[in-house]
Amino acid sequence: MKETFYITTPIYYPSGRFHIGTSYTTILVDSIKRYKKLRGYDTYMLTGTDEHGQKIENVAKANNESPKEYVDKMANEAKKLWKKLDIEYDDYIQTTEERHEKIVQKIFEKFLNQGDIYKGEYEGWYCEPCEAYFTQTQLVDNKCPDCGREVKKMKEEAYFFNMKKYADRLLKYYNEHPDFIKPKYRKDEMINNFIKPGLEDLCVTRTSFDWGIKVLSDPKHIIYVWLDALTNYITALGYMSDDETLFKKYWPADVHVVAKDIARFHLIYWPIFLMALDLPLPKTIYVHNFIVMKDGKMSKSKGNVIYPEPFIERYGLDAFKYSLLRELPYSQDGIFTPESFVERYNFDLCNDLSNLLNRTISMVNKYFDGVIEKYIDSDNEFTKELESFTLNQIDLFENKIDNFEIANALKEIWAIISKTNKYIDETEPWVLAKTDKKEELKSTMYHLVENLRKIAILIYPFMKDTSLKIFEQLGIKDEKLKTWDSIYKYNIIENIKVIEKGNPIFMRLNFDEEIAYIKSKM
Ligand code: MSP
């Protein structure tokens, strides 16, 4: 039986159009899932929308719609965008679906019955847009520590989850499971900022608005948004329902991918809820940073928000995905600028990748009528070095992607592309063609085609169409030559014929024109 791999995105607030930052997580998750699938895993990807809460109720009202009409419409919009981005999710959960609401109610009653949830009174500083309470010490300049907006003092009867009870267990878990939080520095952040100062109990109900899941045993209370939202990762699999097949198969999740602003909820509250349910914890929670603009965070008021659609329409999906994934470093925010996009397009995609394919195809046509017969071992030092360099890069790529270092993983692939371009200059096929070193020339052509085949396999999870175009232009039809297992071998291509005239897969962009185009879309 295949090993399973369950991966999730956060569920999105359907309060507006998704920009490139919000799309980032989903593109990332989709790429990791495709990679794991290529490696033979039985994969399952979950995404969805987080549809309750005051904010949604307000937006729906302003639109003259019922909250449910509004969230259904927005979920459809989200699905349309994921289709444009070719996101291959396996399930889409809306938290307003019965399959979710019923189970959240059951979970609440269970917590109540086992004494993890108690009734009390809450007074605190409330940030409406973030739907979160903060203590005085958590505020920054008397404003919301997450979004910087005004907070107001509020008091109400509420239920609380007894987080303190689990604090030691959580710490112990962190320490015994070094892979639980990635990158590692996020663990220290949680310990120093939230756990060591003393974990506060979490307010899990509200009475001041309606749009949410009612507490079964006390229906004037609405289950407060994080207990509702986080449980989507298990309700979507049918946990506590009549059919737990998916849950038994895929839980615990292999990885939840989230951005830094929601790290606290995933790294502290979610594991504690799971402990209280007596369920195993996800193997990893990977926290990425933010895609930002030159002038900081994207915001409508700054007028610096970029949406994915204009990029996909003009430059194609693969170029957009590549640049986005490549731009965000593992442990820092990544700055996305029109200039860096066009530069990446011209250098990485056009000069490096597209030209390598073109040069190779034209040489194989010129010297051998487009035919690659069979592997020829070579004493040539450059060829030997190319082989060992490439295999080592594949190893590095695997390490990086298994650690969710996507930008670095892409860098390792591009190192192979650069090395292969350099190999052409080192071996000088045009000189070999003028001598009697025909076998050596054959070996060089073989290695170029072979490396392009490997590159096509490596980029497949991130840039499917480009990968398929490379296979097509190389004349590689046999599915066995496209599998991950075949990537470690150097001698398996036999008798292929490349196309007679290669088509550039990426064409050089005019820098100024494209900057102007992108800016006009901001
Ligand atoms: N509904 C919650 C998540 C609940 S998960 C149980 C939420 N939704 S959100 O729509 O506001 O954000 C969805 C994701 O997009 C979050 O991980 C958020 O941090 C991420 N991003 C929003 N802007 C971003 C960037 N500029 N860059 C990268 N990720 C960004 O939070």
Coordinates of N, CA, C and O and ligand atoms in Angstrom, one line a residue, residues 9-13 18-19 21-22 24-25 50 226 229-230 232-233 257-262 266 288-292 298 328, ligand 1:
T9 N -4.0 23.8 3.3 CA -3.8 25.2 3.3 C -4.6 25.8 4.4 O -5.5 25.1 4.9
P10 N -4.4 27.0 4.8 CA -5.4 27.6 5.8 C -6.7 27.7 5.0 O -6.7 27.8 3.8
I11 N -7.8 27.8 5.7 CA -9.0 28.1 5.0 C -9.2 29.6 5.0 O -8.9 30.3 6.0
Y12 N -9.5 30.2 3.9 CA -9.5 31.6 3.7 C -10.7 32.4 4.1 O -11.8 31.8 4.0
Y13 N -10.6 33.6 4.6 CA -11.7 34.4 4.9 C -12.3 34.9 3.5 O -11.5 35.5 2.8
F18 N -8.8 37.5 -3.7 CA -7.5 37.0 -3.2 C -6.3 37.6 -4.0 O -6.3 37.6 -5.3
H19 N -5.3 38.1 -3.3 CA -4.2 38.7 -4.0 C -3.0 37.7 -4.1 O -3.2 36.5 -3.8
G21 N -0.4 37.3 -2.4 CA 0.0 36.8 -1.1 C -0.9 35.7 -0.7 O -0.4 34.6 -0.2
T22 N -2.2 35.9 -0.8 CA -3.1 34.8 -0.3 C -2.9 33.6 -1.3 O -3.1 32.5 -0.8
Y24 N -0.3 32.6 -2.6 CA 1.0 32.0 -2.4 C 0.9 30.7 -1.7 O 1.4 29.6 -2.1
T25 N 0.2 30.7 -0.5 CA 0.1 29.4 0.3 C -0.5 28.3 -0.6 O 0.0 27.2 -0.5
D50 N -13.3 30.0 5.4 CA -13.6 30.2 6.8 C -14.7 31.2 6.9 O -14.5 32.4 6.8
W226 N -11.8 30.6 16.1 CA -10.7 29.7 15.9 C -11.0 28.2 16.2 O -10.5 27.3 15.6
A229 N -12.7 27.3 13.1 CA -11.9 27.2 11.9 C -10.9 26.1 11.9 O -10.8 25.3 10.9
L230 N -10.2 26.0 13.0 CA -9.1 25.0 13.0 C -9.5 23.5 12.8 O -8.8 22.7 12.2
N232 N -11.5 22.4 10.9 CA -11.8 22.0 9.5 C -10.9 20.9 9.0 O -11.2 20.1 8.2
Y233 N -9.6 20.9 9.6 CA -8.6 19.9 9.1 C -9.1 18.5 9.4 O -8.6 17.6 8.8
V257 N 0.3 24.0 6.2 CA 1.1 25.2 5.8 C 0.3 26.4 6.1 O -0.9 26.5 5.8
V258 N 1.0 27.3 6.8 CA 0.3 28.6 7.2 C 1.3 29.7 7.1 O 2.5 29.5 7.1
A259 N 0.7 31.0 7.1 CA 1.7 32.1 7.1 C 1.8 32.6 8.6 O 1.1 32.2 9.5
K260 N 2.8 33.5 8.7 CA 3.3 33.8 10.1 C 2.2 34.5 11.0 O 2.2 34.3 12.2
D261 N 1.2 35.2 10.3 CA 0.2 35.9 11.1 C -0.7 34.9 11.8 O -1.4 35.3 12.8
I262 N -0.8 33.7 11.4 CA -1.7 32.7 12.1 C -0.9 31.6 12.7 O -1.5 30.5 13.0
H266 N -2.1 28.0 15.1 CA -1.7 26.7 14.7 C -0.7 26.0 15.6 O -0.7 24.8 15.7
H288 N 5.3 30.0 6.8 CA 6.1 30.8 5.8 C 5.9 32.2 6.2 O 5.0 32.6 6.9
N289 N 6.7 33.0 5.5 CA 6.6 34.5 5.8 C 5.7 35.1 4.8 O 5.0 34.5 4.1
F290 N 5.8 36.4 4.6 CA 4.9 37.2 3.8 C 5.5 37.6 2.5 O 6.7 37.9 2.4
I291 N 4.7 37.6 1.5 CA 5.1 38.3 0.2 C 4.7 39.8 0.4 O 3.6 40.1 0.8
V292 N 5.7 40.6 0.3 CA 5.4 42.1 0.5 C 5.9 42.8 -0.7 O 6.6 42.3 -1.6
M298 N 1.1 44.5 1.4 CA 0.1 44.9 0.4 C -1.2 45.5 1.1 O -1.7 44.9 2.1
L328 N 10.1 34.1 -2.4 CA 9.9 34.1 -0.9 C 10.9 33.2 -0.2 O 10.9 32.0 -0.3
Ligands
MSP1 N1 -9.2 32.2 8.1 C1 -7.9 32.3 8.6 C2 -7.2 31.0 8.5 C3 -7.9 29.9 9.3 S1 -7.0 28.4 9.1 C4 -7.7 27.4 10.1 C5 -7.1 33.3 7.7 N2 -7.6 33.6 6.5 S2 -7.0 34.7 5.5 O1 -7.8 34.7 4.3 O2 -6.9 36.0 6.2 O3 -5.5 34.3 5.2 C6 -5.2 33.1 4.6 C7 -3.7 32.9 4.5 O4 -3.1 33.8 3.6 C8 -3.1 33.0 5.8 O5 -2.1 32.0 6.0 C9 -2.4 34.4 5.7 O6 -1.4 34.6 6.5 C10 -2.0 34.3 4.2 N3 -1.5 35.5 3.7 C11 -2.2 36.7 3.6 N4 -1.4 37.7 3.1 C12 -0.2 37.1 2.7 C13 0.9 37.6 2.1 N5 1.0 38.9 1.7 N6 1.9 36.7 1.9 C14 1.8 35.4 2.3 N7 0.8 35.0 2.8 C15 -0.3 35.8 3.1 O7 -6.1 33.8 8.2

